[in-house]
Coordinates of C-alpha atoms in Angstrom, one line a residue:
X1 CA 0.0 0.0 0.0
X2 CA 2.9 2.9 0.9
X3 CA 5.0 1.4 -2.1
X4 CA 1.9 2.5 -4.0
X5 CA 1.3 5.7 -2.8
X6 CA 5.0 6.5 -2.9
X7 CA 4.9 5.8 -6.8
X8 CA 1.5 8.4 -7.2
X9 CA 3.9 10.6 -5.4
X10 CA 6.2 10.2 -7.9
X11 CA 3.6 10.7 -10.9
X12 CA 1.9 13.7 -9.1
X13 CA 5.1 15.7 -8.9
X14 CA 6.0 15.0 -12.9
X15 CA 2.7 16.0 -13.6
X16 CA 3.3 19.5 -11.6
X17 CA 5.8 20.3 -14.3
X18 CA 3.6 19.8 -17.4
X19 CA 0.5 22.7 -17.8
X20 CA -1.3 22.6 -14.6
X21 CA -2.4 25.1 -12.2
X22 CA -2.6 24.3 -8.4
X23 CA -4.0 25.5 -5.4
X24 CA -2.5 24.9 -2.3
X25 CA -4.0 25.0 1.4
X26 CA -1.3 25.1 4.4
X27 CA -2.4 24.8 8.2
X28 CA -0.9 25.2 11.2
X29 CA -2.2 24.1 14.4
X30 CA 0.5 24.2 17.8
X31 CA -1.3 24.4 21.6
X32 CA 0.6 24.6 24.8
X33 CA -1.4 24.6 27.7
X34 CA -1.1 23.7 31.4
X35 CA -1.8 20.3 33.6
X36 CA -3.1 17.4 31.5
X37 CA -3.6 19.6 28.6
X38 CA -2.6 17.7 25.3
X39 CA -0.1 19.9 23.7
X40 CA 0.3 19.6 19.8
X41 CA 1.8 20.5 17.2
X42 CA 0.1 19.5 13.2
X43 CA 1.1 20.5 10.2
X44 CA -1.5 20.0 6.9
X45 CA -0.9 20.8 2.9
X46 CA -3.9 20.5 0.7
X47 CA -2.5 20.1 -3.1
X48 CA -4.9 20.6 -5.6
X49 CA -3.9 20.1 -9.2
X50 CA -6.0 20.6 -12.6
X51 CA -4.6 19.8 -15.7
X52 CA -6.0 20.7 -19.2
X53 CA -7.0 16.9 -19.9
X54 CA -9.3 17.0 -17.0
X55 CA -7.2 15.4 -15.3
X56 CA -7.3 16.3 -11.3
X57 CA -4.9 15.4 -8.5
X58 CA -5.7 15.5 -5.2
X59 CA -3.0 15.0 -2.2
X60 CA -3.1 15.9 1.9
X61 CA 0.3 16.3 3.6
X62 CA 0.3 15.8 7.3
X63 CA 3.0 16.0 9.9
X64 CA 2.2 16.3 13.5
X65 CA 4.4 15.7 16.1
X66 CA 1.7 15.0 18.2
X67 CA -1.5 15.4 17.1
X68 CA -4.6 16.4 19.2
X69 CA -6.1 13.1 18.4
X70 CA -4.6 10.1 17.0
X71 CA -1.0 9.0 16.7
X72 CA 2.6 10.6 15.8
X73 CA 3.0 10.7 12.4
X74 CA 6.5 11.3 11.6
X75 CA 8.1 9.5 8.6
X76 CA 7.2 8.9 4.7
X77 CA 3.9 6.8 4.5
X78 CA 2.3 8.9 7.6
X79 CA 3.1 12.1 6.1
X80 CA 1.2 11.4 2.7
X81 CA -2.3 11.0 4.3
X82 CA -4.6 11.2 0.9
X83 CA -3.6 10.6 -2.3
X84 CA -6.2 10.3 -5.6
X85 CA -6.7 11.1 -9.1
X86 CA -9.5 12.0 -10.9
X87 CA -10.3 12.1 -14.8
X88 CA -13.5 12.5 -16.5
X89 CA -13.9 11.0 -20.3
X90 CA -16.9 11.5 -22.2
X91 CA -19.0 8.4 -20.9
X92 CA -17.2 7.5 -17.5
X93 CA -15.0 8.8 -14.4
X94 CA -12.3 7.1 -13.1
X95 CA -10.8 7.9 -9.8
X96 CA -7.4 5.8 -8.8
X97 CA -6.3 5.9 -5.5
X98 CA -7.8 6.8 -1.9
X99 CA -11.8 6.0 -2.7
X100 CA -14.1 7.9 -0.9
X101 CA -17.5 6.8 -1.5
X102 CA -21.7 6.9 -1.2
X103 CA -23.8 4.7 -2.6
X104 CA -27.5 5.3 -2.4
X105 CA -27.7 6.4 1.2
X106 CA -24.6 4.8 3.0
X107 CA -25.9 1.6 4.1
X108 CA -23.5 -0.3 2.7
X109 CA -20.8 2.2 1.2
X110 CA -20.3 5.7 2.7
X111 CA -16.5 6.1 3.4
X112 CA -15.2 9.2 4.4
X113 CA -12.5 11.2 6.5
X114 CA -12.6 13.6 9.3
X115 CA -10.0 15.2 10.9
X116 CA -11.5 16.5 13.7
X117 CA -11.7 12.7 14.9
X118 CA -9.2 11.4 13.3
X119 CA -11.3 9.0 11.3
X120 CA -10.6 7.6 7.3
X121 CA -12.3 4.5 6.5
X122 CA -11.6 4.9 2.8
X123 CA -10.7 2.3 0.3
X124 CA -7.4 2.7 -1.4
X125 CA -8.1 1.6 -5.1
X126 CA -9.9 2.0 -8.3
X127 CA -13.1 3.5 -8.9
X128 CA -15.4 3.8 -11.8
X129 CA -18.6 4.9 -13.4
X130 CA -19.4 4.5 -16.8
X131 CA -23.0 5.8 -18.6
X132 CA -24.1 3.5 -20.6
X133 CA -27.1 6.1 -21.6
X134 CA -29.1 9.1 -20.6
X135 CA -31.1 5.8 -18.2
X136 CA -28.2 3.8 -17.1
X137 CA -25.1 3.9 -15.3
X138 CA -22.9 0.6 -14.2
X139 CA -20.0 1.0 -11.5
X140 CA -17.4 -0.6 -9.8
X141 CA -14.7 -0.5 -7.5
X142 CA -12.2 -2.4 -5.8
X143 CA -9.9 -1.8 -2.7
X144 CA -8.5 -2.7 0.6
X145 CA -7.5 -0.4 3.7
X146 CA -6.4 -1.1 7.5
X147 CA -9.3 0.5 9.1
X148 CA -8.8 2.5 12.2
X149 CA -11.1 2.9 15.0
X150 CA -11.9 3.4 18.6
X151 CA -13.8 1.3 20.8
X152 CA -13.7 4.2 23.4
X153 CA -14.3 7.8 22.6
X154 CA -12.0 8.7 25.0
X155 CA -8.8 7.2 23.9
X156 CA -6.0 9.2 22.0
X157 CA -5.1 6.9 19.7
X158 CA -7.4 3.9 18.0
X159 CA -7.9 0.9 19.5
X160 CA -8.5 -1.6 16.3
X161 CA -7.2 -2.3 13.3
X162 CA -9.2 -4.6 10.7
X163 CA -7.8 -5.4 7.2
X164 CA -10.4 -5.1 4.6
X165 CA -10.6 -6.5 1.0
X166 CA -13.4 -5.2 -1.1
X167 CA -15.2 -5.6 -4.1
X168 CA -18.7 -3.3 -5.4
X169 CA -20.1 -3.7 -8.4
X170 CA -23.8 -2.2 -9.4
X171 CA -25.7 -0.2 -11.5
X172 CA -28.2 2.7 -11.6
X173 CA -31.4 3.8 -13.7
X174 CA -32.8 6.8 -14.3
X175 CA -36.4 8.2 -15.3
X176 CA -37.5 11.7 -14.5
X177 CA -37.9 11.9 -11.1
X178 CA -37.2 8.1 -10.5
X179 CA -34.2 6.6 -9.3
X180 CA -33.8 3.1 -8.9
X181 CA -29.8 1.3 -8.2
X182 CA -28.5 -1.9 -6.9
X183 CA -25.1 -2.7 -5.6
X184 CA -23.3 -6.0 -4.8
X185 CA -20.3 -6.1 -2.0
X186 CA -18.6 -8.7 -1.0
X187 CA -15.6 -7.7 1.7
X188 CA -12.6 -10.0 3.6
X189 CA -12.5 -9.0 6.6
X190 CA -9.4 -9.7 9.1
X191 CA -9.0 -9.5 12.8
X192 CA -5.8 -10.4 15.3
X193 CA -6.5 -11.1 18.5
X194 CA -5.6 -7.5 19.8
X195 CA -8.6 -6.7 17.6
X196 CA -11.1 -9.1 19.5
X197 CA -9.6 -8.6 23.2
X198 CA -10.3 -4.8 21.9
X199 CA -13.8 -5.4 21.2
X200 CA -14.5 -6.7 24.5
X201 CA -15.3 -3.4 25.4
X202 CA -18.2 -2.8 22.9
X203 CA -21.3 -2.5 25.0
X204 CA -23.6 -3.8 22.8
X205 CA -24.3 -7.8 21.9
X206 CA -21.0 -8.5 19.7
X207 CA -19.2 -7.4 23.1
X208 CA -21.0 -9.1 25.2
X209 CA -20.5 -12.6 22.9
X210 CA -16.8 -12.2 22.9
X211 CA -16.3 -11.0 26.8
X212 CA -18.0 -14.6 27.4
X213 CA -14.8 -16.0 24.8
X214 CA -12.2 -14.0 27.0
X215 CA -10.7 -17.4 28.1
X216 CA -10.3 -19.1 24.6
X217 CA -9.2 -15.5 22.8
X218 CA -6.4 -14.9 25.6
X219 CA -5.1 -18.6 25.4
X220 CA -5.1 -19.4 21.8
X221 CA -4.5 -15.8 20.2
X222 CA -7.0 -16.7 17.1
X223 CA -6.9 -14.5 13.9
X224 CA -10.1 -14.4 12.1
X225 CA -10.9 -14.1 8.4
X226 CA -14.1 -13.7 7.2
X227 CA -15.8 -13.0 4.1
X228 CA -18.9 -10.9 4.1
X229 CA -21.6 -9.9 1.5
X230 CA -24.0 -6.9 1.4
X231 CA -27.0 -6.5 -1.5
X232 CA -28.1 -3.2 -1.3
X233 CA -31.4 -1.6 -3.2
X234 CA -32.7 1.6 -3.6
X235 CA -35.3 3.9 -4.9
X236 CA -36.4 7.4 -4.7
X237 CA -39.6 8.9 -6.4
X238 CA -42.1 12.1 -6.3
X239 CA -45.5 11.2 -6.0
X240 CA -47.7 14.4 -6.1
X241 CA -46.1 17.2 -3.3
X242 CA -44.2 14.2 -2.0
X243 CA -40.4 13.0 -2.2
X244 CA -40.0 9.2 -1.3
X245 CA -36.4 7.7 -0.6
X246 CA -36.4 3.7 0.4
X247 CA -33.3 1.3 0.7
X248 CA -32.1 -2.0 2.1
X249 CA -29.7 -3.7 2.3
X250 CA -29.8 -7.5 3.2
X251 CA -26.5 -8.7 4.8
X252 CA -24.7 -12.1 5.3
X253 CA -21.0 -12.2 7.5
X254 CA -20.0 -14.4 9.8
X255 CA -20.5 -13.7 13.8
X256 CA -17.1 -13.7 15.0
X257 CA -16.1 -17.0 16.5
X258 CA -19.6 -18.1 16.0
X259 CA -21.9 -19.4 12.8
X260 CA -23.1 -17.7 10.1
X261 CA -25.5 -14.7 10.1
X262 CA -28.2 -12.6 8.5
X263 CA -29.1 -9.2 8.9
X264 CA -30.7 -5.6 7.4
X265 CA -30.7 -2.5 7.6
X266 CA -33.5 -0.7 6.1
X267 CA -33.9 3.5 5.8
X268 CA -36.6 5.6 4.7
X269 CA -37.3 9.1 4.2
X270 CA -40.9 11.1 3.3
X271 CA -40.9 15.0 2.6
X272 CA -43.1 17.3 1.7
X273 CA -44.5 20.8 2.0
X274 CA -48.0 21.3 3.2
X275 CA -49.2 25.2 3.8
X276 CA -46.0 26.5 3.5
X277 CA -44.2 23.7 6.4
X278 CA -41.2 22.0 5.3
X279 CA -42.2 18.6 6.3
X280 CA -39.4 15.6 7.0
X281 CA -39.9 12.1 8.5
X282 CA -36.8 9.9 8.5
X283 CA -37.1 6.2 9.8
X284 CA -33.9 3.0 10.8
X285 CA -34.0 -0.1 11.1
X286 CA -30.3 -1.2 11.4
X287 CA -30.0 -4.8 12.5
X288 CA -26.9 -6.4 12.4
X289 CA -26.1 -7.1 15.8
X290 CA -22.9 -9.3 15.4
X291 CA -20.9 -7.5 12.8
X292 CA -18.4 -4.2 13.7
X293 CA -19.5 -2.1 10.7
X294 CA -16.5 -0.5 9.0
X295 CA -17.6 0.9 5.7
X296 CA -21.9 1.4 6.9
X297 CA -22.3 4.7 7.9
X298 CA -25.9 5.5 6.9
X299 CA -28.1 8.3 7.7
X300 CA -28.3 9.1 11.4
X301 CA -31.8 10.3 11.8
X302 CA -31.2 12.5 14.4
X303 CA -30.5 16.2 14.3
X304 CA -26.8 16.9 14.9
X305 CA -26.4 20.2 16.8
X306 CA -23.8 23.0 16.6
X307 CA -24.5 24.1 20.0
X308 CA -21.5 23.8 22.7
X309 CA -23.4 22.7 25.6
X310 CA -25.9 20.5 24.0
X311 CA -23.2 19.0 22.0
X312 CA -21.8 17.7 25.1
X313 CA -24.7 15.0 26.0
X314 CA -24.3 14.1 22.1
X315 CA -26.3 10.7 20.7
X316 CA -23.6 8.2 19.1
X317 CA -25.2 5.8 17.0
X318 CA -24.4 1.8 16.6
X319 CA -25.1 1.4 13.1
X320 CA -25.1 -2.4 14.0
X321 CA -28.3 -1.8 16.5
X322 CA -30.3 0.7 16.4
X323 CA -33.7 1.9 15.1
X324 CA -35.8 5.1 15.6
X325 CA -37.4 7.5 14.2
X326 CA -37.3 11.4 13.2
X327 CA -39.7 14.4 11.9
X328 CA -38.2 18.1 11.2
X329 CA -40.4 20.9 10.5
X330 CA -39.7 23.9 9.1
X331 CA -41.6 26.8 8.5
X332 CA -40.2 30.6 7.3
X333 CA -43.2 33.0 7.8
X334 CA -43.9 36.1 6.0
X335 CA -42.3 38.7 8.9
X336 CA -39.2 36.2 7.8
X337 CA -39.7 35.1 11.4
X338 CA -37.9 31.4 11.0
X339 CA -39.1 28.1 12.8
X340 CA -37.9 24.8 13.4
X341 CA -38.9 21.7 15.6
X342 CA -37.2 18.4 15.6
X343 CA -38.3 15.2 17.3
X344 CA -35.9 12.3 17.4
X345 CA -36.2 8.3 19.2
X346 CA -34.6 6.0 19.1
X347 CA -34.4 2.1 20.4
X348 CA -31.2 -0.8 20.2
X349 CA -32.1 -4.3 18.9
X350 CA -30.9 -6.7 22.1
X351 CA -30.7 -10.3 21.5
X352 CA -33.0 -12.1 24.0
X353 CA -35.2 -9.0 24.2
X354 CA -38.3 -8.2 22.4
X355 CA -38.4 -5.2 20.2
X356 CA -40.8 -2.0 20.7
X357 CA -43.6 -0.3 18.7
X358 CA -42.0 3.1 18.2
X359 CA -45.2 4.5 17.6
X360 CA -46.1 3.5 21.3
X361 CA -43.7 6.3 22.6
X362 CA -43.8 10.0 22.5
X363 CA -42.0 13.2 24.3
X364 CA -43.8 12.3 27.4
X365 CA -43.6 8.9 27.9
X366 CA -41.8 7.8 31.4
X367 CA -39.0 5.2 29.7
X368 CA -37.9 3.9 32.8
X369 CA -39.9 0.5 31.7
X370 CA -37.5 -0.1 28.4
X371 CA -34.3 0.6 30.1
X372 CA -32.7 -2.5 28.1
X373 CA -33.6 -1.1 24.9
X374 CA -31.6 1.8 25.6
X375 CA -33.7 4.5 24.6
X376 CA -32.8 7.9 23.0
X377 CA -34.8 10.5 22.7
X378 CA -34.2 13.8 21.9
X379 CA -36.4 17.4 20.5
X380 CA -35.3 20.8 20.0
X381 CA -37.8 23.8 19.0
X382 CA -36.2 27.0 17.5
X383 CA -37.1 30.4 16.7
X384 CA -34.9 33.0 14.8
X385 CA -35.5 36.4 12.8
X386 CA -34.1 39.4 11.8
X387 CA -35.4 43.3 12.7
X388 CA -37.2 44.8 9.6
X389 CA -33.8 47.3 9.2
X390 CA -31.5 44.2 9.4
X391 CA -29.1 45.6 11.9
X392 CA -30.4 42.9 14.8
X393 CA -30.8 39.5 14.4
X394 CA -32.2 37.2 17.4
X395 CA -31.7 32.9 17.3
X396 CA -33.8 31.4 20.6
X397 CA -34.4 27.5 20.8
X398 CA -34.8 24.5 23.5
X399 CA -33.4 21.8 24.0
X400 CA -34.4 18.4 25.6
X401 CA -32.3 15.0 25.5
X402 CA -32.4 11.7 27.7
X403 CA -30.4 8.8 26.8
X404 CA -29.7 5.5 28.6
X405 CA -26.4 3.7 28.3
X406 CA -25.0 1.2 29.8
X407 CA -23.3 2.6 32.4
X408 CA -25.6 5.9 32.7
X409 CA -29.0 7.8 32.1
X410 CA -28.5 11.4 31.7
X411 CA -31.6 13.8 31.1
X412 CA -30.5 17.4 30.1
X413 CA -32.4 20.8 29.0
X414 CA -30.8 23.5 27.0
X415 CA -31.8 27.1 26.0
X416 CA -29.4 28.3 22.9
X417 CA -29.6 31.9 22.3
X418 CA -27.9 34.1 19.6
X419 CA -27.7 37.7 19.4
X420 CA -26.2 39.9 16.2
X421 CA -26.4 43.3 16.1
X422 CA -25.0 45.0 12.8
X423 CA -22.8 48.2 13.5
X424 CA -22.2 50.8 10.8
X425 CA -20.0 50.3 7.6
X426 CA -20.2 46.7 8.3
X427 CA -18.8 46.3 12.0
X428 CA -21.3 43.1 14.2
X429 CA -21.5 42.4 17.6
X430 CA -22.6 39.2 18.2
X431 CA -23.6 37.4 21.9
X432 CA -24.0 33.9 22.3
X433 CA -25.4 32.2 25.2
X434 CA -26.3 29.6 27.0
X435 CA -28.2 27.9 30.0
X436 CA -28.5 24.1 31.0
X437 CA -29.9 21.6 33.3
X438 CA -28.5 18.0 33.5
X439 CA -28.8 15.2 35.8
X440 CA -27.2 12.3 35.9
X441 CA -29.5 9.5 37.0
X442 CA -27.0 6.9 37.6
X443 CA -25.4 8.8 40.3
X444 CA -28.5 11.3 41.4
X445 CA -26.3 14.4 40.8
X446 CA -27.7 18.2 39.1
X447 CA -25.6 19.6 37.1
X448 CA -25.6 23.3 36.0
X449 CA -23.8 25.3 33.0
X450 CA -23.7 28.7 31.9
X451 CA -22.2 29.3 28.1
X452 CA -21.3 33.1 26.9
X453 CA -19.3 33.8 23.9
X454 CA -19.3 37.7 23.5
X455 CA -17.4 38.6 20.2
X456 CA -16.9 41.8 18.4
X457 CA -16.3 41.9 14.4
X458 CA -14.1 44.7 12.6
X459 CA -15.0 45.0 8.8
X460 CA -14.5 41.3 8.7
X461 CA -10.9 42.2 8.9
X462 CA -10.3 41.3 12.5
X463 CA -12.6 39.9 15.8
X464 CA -12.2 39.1 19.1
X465 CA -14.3 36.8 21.0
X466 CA -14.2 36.2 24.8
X467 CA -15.7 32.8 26.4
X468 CA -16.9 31.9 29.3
X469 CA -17.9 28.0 30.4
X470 CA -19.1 28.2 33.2
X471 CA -20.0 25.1 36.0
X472 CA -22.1 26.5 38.9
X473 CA -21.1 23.9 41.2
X474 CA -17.5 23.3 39.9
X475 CA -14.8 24.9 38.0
X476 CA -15.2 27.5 35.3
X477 CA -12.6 28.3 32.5
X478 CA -12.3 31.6 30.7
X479 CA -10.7 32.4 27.5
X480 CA -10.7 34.5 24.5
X481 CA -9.6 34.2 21.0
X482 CA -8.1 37.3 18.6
X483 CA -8.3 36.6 14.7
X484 CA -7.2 38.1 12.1
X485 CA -7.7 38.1 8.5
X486 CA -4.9 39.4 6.0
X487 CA -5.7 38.5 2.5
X488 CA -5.4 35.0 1.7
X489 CA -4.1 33.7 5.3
X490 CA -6.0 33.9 8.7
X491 CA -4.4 33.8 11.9
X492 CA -6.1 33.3 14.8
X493 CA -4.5 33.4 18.6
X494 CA -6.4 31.6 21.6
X495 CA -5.5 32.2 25.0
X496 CA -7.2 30.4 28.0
X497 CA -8.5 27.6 29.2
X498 CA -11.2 25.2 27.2
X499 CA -13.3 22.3 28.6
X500 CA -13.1 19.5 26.3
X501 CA -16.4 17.4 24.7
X502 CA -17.5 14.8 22.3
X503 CA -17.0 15.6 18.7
X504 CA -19.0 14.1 16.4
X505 CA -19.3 13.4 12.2
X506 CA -22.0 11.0 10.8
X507 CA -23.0 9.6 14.2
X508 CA -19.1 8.6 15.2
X509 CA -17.7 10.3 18.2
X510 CA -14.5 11.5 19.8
X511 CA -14.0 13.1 23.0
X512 CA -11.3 15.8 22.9
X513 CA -9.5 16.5 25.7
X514 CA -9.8 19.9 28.2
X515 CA -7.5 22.5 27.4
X516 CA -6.1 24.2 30.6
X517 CA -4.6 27.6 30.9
X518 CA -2.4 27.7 27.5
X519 CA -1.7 29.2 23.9
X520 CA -2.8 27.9 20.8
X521 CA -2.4 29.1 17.2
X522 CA -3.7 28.6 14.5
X523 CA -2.9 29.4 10.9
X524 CA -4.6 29.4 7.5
X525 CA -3.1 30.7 3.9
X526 CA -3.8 29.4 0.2
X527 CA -1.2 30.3 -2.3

């Protein structure tokens, strides 16, 4: 695999010499702080290169020395982190290198990266889609990877490692406003036993039917091999004033250890617009209890927020597990007064345990009686608008999760609030704040937080922001942040202290570490 990147190395830097233009992205990211406060240090080039053909190269340089999250990476085949190539003929497009994929809706493809949780489950391989007519496409691809993961959100560094060898094949068809495709994937998947002493610590079924292995998987050490296939189908249509999306995938792999297996995992979405209400209803079904999903990461079905506080009591998903439900409304009026509400369950399959009705549940049902299930539940309600003279701008909304895990219930309530007002010759000041209540069942405790983040804006040149994170009944931390825009680079200087918090993309999760009484920089320029 680094032999192969090393030679696209090669053939993107003779390519740089012929007629090309490129753009290139450079980041720097270095934090010192106090304490237990992870210090690091990354460096990150984004190389983007178009050549007449149409052909396009695409390559991310890394070198951090350590990273916030993940592990050193200091020598030839860390420092080239992506690598692909792109070209577009008449009839097809070919894309040679690291893959990063969605078919239909991500049920049985969606690979991506994020570096904010240090996360890449893409394929390294060959890619293609050729257009057989204005009806039909066919595509393929064909890859392998070492996938990465954590079992834990809170480690540094991942916890497992599984060798993958895949194969897709399928096609799609077109009419109008219908869209039917199918797709075929067969996978090897391989684990050591680090891998399966790792997965121990799954809370979920698949951990709980290897913990009861421990014995036979410390003796013996066994590597596992097995060979997994997906069939995937989906279609999407408009019937009158309504959009339909429907997809499943039926899926046969081996339960580690253990026989062989079936399982689904089934998605569907409705929307519509009645009296001027922007109508959504999402529903999962995700049942593959047995298998540690590497390349599944379909739709979530729950509304991921961008608030601080509330993303702190965030929902991850087991894409093995779970089903639920969710319905977003939105509505713009004709003052331009926005709204939004959001309602969000969700349930786990558990083998010896019979599943629920989800229509049987609603926002004020006392779940207490399906603690086993693990319920989720979650709804949000939002209100936002701007003053007929556009100089103030208002953002209000609530906030109420509960979630049971294994090893806690919490229950919290959140009130977001935004405030903008616009100064003259483009100046803003801008207030965000916010309250919450959360208590932690498991141990009977109340928690309060206070969130304000006061920031002032100078002809978009330059801001400064002050924040305060407040814990009534513990410590607080204070900090602010200067940046500063000069053309084509941004630099911006924070100075403080900063509670860490799960970070999430897609439904997977990462908890970053607190930051305690330090410096960071951070720097931004295109050339």
């Amino acid at each position: 695999m680094y032999k192969i990147k090393n030679f696209f190395l090669l053939v993107l830097i003779s390519f740089l010499f012929s007629n090309a233009e490129s753009i290139i992205t450079y980041e720097l990211k270095i934090a010192n702080g106090k304490g237990e406060s992870r210090n690091f240090f990354e460096n990150s080039i984004d190389i983007n290169t178009f050549h007449d053909n149409g052909l396009y190269f695409f390559t991310q340089l890394e070198y951090s020395v350590p990273p916030l999250i993940g592990e050193n990476g200091n020598n030839i085949d860390d420092i080239i982190n992506i690598m692909y190539a792109q070209f577009s003929g008449n009839n097809y497009d070919l894309t040679v290198g690291n893959l990063y994929l969605l078919q239909g809706m991500g049920l049985s493809l969606h690979t991506f990266q994020n570096q904010d949780i240090d996360y890449d489950n893409s394929l390294y391989g060959v890619d293609i889609n050729y257009n057989l007519n204005s009806k039909f496409d066919i595509f393929s691809s064909i890859g392998f990877n070492n996938v990465k993961s954590r079992i834990n959100p809170g480690d540094i560094s991942p916890s497992i490692s599984i060798k993958n060898s895949v194969g897709v094949i399928g096609t799609r068809f077109f009419h109008d406003s219908f869209e039917l495709h199918y797709l075929s994937m067969a996978y090897k998947q391989k684990y050591d036993s680090k891998d399966l002493m790792s997965l121990f610590s799954l809370t979920n079924d698949l951990g709980n039917h290897l913990s009861s292995l421990t014995d036979f998987i410390v003796n013996e050490n066994p590597n596992i091999e097995m060979n997994n296939l997906e069939h995937n189908v989906g279609i999407s249509f408009v019937l009158g004033t309504f959009d339909f999306n429907l997809e499943k995938s039926f899926v046969f792999y081996n339960k580690i250890l253990s026989e062989r297996q079936s399982g689904y995992k089934n998605y569907m979405s409705i929307y519509t617009n009645i009296l001027g209400y922007d109508i959504l209803y999402e529903y999962k079904d995700y049942n593959t209890t047995m298998l540690y999903n590497v390349f599944a990461n379909p739709p979530v079905v729950f509304k991921e927020p961008s608030s601080v506080l509330i993303g702190r009591n965030l929902h991850s998903i087991d894409f093995s597990s779970e089903y639920g439900h969710q319905i977003d409304i939105n509505k713009i009026y004709k003052n331009n007064l926005s709204f939004n509400i959001s309602y969000a369950f969700a349930l786990q399959h558990r083998e010896n345990y019979e599943n629920q009705d989800l229509f049987d549940f609603n926002i004020y049902n006392d779940l207490t009686s399906i603690m086993t299930l693990l319920p989720y539940k979650q709804y949000y309600i939002e209100f936002s608008n701007w003053s007929k003279n556009d100089k103030f701008y208002y953002r209000i909304g609530y906030d109420h999760y509960y979630e049971s895990l294994f090893d806690k219930t919490i229950e919290a309530k959140t009130i977001p609030m935004q405030y903008v007002y616009k100064l003259k010759k483009g100046n803003s000041f801008t207030v965000y704040f916010e309250l919450q209540n959360k208590y932690d069942a498991t141990n009977y405790k109340e928690y309060n937080f206070v969130y304000l983040s006061p920031s002032y804006s100078h002809y978009g040149k330059w801001s400064f922001t002050f924040f305060a994170d407040l814990d009534l009944d513990n410590e607080d931390c204070y900090a602010f942040d200067y940046t500063v825009n000069i053309k084509d680079t941004q630099l911006s200087l924070f100075v403080g202290s900063q509670k860490g918090g799960m970070v999430c993309a897609n439904g997977s999760c990462i908890q970053q570490p607190d930051f305690d009484d330090g410096l960071k920089v951070t720097l931004r320029t295109n050339f």
